[in-house]
Coordinates of C-alpha atoms and ligand atoms in Angstrom, one line a residue:
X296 CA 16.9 -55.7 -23.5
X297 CA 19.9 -54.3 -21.9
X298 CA 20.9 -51.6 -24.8
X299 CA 16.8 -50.9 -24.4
X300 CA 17.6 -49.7 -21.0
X301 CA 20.9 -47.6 -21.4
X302 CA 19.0 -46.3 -24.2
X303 CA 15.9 -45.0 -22.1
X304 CA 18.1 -44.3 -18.8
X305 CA 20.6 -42.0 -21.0
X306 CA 18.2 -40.2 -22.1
X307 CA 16.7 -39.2 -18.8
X308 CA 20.1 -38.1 -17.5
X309 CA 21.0 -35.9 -20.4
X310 CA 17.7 -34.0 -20.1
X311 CA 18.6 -33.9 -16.2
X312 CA 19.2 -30.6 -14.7
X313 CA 18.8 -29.4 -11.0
X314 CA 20.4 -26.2 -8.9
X315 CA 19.0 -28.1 -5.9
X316 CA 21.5 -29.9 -4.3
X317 CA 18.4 -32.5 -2.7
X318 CA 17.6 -33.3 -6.0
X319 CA 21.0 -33.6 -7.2
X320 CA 21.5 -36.5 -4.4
X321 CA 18.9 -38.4 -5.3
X322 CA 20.0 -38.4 -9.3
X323 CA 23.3 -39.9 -7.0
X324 CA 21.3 -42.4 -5.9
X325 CA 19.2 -43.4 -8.5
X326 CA 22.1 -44.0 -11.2
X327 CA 25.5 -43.9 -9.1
X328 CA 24.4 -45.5 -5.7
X329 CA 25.5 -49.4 -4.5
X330 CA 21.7 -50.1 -5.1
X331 CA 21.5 -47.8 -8.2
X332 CA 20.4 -48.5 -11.9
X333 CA 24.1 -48.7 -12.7
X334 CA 25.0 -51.1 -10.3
X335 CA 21.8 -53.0 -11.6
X336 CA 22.9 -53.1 -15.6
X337 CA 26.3 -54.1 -14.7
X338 CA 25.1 -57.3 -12.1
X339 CA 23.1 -58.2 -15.9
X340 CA 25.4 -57.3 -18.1
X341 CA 27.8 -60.5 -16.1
X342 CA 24.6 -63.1 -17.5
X343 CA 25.0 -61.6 -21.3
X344 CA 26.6 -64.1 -24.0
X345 CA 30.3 -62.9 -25.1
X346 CA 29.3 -61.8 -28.7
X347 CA 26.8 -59.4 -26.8
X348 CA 29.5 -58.8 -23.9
X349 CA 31.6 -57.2 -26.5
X350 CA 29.6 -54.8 -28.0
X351 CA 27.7 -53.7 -24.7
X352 CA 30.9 -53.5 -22.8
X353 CA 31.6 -50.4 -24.7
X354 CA 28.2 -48.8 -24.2
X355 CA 28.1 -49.5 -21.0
X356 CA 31.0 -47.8 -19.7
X357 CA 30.1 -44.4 -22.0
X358 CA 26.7 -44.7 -20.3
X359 CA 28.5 -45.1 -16.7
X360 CA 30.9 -42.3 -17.1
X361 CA 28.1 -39.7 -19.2
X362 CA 26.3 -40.5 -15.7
X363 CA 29.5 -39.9 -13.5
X364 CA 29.9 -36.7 -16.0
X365 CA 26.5 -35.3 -15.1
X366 CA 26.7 -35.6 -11.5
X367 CA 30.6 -33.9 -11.3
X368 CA 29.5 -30.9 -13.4
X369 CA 26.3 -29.7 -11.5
X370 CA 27.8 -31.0 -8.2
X371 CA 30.8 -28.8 -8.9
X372 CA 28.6 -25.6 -9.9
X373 CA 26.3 -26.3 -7.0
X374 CA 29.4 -26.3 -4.4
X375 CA 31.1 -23.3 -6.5
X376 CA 27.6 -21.1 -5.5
X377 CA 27.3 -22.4 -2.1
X378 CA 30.8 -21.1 -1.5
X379 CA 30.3 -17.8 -3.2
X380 CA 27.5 -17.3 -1.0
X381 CA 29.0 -18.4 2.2
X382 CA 32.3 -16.4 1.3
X383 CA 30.2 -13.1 0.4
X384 CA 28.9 -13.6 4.0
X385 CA 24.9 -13.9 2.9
X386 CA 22.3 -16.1 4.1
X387 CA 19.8 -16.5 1.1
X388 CA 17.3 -17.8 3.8
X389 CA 16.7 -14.2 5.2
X390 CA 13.9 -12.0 4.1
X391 CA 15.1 -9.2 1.8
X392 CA 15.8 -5.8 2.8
X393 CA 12.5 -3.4 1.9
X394 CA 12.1 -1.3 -0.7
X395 CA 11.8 2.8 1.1
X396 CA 9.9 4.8 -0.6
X397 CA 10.4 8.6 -0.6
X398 CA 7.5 11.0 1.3
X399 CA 5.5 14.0 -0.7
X400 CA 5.9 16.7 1.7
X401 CA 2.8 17.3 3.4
X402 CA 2.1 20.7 2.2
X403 CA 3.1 19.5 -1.4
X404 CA 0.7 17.0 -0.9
X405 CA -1.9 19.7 0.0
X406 CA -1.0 22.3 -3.0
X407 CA -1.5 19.4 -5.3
X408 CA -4.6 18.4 -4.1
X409 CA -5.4 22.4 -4.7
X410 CA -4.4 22.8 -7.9
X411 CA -5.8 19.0 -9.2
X412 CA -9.3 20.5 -7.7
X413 CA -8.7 24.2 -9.8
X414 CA -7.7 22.3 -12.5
X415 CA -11.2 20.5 -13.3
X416 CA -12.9 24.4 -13.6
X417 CA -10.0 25.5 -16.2
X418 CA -8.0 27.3 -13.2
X419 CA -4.2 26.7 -14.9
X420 CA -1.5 28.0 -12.5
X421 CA 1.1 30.5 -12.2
X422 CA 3.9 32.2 -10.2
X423 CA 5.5 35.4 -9.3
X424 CA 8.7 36.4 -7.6
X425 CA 9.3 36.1 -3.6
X426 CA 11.0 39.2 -3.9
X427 CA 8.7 42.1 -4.8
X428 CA 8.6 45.9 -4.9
X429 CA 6.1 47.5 -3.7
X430 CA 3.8 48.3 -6.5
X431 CA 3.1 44.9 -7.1
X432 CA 3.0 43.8 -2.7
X433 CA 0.8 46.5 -2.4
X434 CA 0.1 49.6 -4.3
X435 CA -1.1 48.4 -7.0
X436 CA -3.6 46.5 -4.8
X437 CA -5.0 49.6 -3.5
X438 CA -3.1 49.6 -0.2
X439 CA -2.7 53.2 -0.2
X440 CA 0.1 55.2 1.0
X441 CA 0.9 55.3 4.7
X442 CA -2.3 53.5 4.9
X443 CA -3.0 51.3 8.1
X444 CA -3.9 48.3 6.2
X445 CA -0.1 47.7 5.5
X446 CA 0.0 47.4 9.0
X447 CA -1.8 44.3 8.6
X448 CA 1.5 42.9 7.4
X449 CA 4.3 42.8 8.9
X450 CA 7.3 43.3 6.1
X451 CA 10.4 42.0 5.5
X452 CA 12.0 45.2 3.9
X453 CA 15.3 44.6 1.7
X454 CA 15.7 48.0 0.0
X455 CA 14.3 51.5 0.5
X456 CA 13.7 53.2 -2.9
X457 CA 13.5 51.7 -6.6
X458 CA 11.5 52.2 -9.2
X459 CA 8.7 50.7 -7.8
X460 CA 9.0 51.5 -4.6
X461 CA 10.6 49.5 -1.8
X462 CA 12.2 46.0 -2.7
X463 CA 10.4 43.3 0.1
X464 CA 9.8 39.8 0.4
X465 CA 6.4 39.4 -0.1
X466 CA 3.5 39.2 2.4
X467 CA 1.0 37.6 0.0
X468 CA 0.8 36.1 -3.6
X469 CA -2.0 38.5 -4.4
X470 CA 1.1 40.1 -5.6
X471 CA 1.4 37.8 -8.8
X472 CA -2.3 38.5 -9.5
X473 CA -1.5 42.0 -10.2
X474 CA 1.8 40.2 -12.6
X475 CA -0.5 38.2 -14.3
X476 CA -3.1 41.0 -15.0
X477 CA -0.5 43.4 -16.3
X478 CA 1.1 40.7 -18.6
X479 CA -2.1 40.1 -20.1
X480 CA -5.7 40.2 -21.5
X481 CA -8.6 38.9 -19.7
X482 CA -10.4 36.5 -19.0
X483 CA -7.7 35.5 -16.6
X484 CA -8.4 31.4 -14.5
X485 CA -5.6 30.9 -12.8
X486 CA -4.1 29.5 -9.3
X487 CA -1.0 31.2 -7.6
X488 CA 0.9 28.8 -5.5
X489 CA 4.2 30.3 -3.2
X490 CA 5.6 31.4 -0.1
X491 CA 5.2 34.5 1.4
X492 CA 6.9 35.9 4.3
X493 CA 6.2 37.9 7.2
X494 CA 7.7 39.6 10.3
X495 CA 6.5 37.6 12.9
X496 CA 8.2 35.4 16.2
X497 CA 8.3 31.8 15.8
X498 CA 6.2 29.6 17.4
X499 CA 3.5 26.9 17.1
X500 CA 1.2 29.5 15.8
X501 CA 3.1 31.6 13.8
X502 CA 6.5 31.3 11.6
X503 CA 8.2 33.9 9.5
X504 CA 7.2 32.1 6.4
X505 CA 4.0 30.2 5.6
X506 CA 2.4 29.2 1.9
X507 CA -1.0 30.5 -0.2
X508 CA -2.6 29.6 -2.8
X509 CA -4.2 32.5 -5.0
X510 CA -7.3 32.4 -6.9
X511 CA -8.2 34.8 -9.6
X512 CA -10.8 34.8 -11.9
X513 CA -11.7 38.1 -14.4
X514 CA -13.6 37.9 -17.3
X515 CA -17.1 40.1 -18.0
X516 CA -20.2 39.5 -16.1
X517 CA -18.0 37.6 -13.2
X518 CA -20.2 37.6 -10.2
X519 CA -20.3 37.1 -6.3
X520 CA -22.5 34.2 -7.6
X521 CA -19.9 32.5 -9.2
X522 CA -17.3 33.0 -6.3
X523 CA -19.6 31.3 -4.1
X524 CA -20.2 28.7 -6.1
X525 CA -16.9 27.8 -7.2
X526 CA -15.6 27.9 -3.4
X527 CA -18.4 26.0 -2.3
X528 CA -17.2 23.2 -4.7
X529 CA -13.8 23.7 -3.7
X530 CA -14.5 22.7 -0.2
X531 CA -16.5 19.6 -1.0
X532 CA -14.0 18.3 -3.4
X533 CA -11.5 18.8 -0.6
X534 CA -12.7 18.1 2.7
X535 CA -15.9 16.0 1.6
X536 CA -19.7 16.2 0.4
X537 CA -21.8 17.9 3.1
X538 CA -19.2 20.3 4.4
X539 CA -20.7 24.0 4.9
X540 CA -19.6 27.1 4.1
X541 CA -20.5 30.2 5.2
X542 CA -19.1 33.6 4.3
X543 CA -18.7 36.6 6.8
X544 CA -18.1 40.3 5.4
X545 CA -14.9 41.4 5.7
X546 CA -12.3 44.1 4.4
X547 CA -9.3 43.5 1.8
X548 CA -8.0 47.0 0.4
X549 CA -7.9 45.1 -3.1
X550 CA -11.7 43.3 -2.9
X551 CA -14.9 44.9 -2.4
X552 CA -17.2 43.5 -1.1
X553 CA -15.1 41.2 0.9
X554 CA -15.4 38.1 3.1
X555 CA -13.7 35.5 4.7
X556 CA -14.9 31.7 4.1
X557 CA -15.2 29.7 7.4
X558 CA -16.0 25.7 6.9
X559 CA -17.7 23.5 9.2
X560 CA -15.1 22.0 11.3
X561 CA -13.7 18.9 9.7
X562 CA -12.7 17.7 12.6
X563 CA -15.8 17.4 15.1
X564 CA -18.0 17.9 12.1
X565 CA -19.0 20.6 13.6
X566 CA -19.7 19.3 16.7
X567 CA -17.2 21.7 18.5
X568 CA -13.6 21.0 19.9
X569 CA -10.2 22.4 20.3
X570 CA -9.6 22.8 16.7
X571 CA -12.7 25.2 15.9
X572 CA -12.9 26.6 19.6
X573 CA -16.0 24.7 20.1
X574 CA -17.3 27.4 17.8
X575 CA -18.1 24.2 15.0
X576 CA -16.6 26.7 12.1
X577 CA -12.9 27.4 11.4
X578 CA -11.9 30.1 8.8
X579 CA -10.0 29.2 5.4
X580 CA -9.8 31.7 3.2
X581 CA -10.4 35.6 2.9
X582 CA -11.9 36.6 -0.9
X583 CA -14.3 38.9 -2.8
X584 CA -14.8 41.1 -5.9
X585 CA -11.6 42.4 -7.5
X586 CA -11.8 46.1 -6.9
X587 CA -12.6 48.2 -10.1
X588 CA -9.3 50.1 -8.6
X589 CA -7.1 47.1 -9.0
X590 CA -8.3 46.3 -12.4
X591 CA -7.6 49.9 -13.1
X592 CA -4.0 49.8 -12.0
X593 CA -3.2 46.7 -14.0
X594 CA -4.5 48.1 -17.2
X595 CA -8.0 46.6 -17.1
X596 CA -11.2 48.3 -18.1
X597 CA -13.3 48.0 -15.0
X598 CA -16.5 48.9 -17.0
X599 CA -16.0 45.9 -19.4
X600 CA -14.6 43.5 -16.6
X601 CA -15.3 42.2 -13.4
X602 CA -13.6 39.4 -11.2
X603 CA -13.5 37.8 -7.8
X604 CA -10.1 36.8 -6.0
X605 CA -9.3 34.5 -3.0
X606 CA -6.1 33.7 -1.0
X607 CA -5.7 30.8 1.2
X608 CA -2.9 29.3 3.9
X609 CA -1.6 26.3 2.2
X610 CA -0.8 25.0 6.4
X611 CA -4.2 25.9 7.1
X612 CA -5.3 23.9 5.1
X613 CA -3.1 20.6 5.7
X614 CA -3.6 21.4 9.7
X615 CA -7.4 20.7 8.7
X616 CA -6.6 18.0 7.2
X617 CA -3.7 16.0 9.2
X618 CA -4.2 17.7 12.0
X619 CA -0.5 18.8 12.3
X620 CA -0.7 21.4 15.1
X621 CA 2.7 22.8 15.4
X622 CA 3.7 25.0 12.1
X623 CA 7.0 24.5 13.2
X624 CA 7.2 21.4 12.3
X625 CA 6.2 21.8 8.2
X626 CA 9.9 23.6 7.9
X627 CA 12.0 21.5 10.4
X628 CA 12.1 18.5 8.1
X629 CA 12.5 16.1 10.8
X630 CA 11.9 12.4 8.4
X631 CA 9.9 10.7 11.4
X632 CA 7.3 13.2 10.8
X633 CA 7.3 13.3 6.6
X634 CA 7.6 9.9 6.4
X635 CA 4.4 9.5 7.8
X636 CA 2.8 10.6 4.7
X637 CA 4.4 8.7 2.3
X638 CA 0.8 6.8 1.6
X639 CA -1.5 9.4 1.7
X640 CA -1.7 10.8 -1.4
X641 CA 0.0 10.3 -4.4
Ligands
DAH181 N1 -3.8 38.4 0.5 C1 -4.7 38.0 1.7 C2 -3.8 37.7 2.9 O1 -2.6 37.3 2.7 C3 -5.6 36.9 1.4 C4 -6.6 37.3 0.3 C5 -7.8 37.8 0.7 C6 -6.3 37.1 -1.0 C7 -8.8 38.1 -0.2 C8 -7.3 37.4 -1.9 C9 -8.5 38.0 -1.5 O2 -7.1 37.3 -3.2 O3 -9.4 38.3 -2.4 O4 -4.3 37.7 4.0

């Protein structure tokens, strides 16, 4: 009966293990205690004959100390950890720290979005230099010569002279259409992302530096058609289903005919506020047929090939959509304000 029960009990406090020290008190109890099972099997073991006394006294005192045994060595790891932690200075009952995530800049945010949209209509993307000369800033885009329209841009010059004229930053990616054209064959479907620089004061409204995205599409039989349609599904991947275009004639020296896209306001939904000047539209974008000249100047037969173009302000565009009024604050990289779009987008 007895050796049943130091049989059975020794099992159950081999397989014992615990890093609580709750539980690990009652195991105390249970088997070491002055009520406990031990305390028990001894007070039987005094009503045992001697024959049996001699074999079980034996047993029973392995079976006391392997219980002793268990209780030292987890008590002892238990109290090691407990002082580790209390010596490291940590309370394990706070909540953990959080995890920060890093924030897309808004405007990086924005050119993806551009680019993911281009993407879907075979638009792949490319880049040109910031510093240009002027063949590819404007020449070769049928600005010409002391023209006014250069006017419409105010330069940063770097160098007067060179090869190609004078070295500038430059005022406009449509300068990396002309790269592309020159290094290649049509048909050309391809985005320009970049920065582009321009002579102006700081303020809320204007800053010396800004983004675009390009657009340029040549192939044959490209039409005003298919620039209107693949703006209008531009705007509706972007701002929405439901958001009108309209386009208004306008004047590029390097498109003809040209236009400038205005939106309905995505803010009032064309309602009217501040944003649109109660007017319901706000412009986005300025685009229209390449000119046969420009196609010319890069080596493309304008007989053979047509192609439309457009150019947008990447800020424009994220204003429209976060409503950030102050352009200032895109290049001041103050984290209370980028961190704000750490969720928006991926
Ligand atoms: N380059 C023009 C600007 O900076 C924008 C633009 C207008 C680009 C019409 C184009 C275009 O490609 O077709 O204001």
């Amino acid at each position: 009966m007895l050796q049943e029960q130091i049989t059975q009990y020794s099992a159950e406090i081999n397989a014992f293990d615990t890093s609580n020290a709750e539980e690990l008190e009652q195991f105390r109890i249970r088997f070491l205690g002055t009520k406990g099972i031990i305390k028990d099997i001894f007070d039987q073991f005094k009503a045992v004959s001697p024959e049996e006394k001699r074999v079980l006294g034996k047993v029973l005192n392995e079976f006391k100390q392997v219980a002793e045994a268990k209780y030292s060595s987890i008590n002892e790891v238990l109290s090691i950890s407990a002082q580790h932690t209390e010596d490291l200075g940590l309370d394990l009952t706070l909540p953990g720290e959080g995890f920060e995530v890093g924030a897309r800049h808004p405007l990086a945010l924005v050119r993806r979005e551009i680019i993911d949209i281009f993407n879907k209509l075979g638009f792949s993307v490319a880049e040109g230099p910031e510093i240009e000369d002027d063949w590819h800033n404007f020449s070769a885009l049928n600005f010409p010569e002391e023209h006014p329209a250069r006017d419409m841009q105010d330069t940063f010059f770097l160098k007067k002279g060179g090869e190609n004229g004078d070295i500038a930053l430059r005022t406009h990616t449509s300068s990396v259409q002309v790269r592309m054209m020159e290094g290649g064959k049509p048909p050309f479907r391809a985005l320009m992302p970049g920065r582009v620089y321009r002579n102006e004061a700081i303020s809320a409204r204007a800053h010396c530096f800004f983004h675009q995205v390009e657009g340029l599409y040549v192939d044959e039989n490209v039409s005003f058609a298919d620039l209107k349609q693949t703006l209008f599904y531009f705007v509706q991947e972007l701002y929405g289903e439901g958001t009108k275009v309209r386009f208004r004639p306008s004047y590029f020296p390097f498109t003809e005919p040209s236009a400038e896209m205005d939106i309905s306001c995505t803010i009032c939904k064309g309602e009217g506020c501040q944003m649109c000047k109660y007017s319901g539209w706000v412009e986005i974008l300025g685009c229209g047929m390449v000119d046969p000249n420009v196609l010319e100047n890069c080596g493309i037969d304008s007989k053979k090939y047509s192609g439309f173009a457009f150019g947008m302000g990447i800020e424009r565009i994220a204003n429209l959509k976060f409503e950030i009024k102050d352009l200032r604050l895109f290049s001041e990289n103050d984290v209370r304000f980028l961190k704000q779009y750490k969720t928006v987008l991926i």
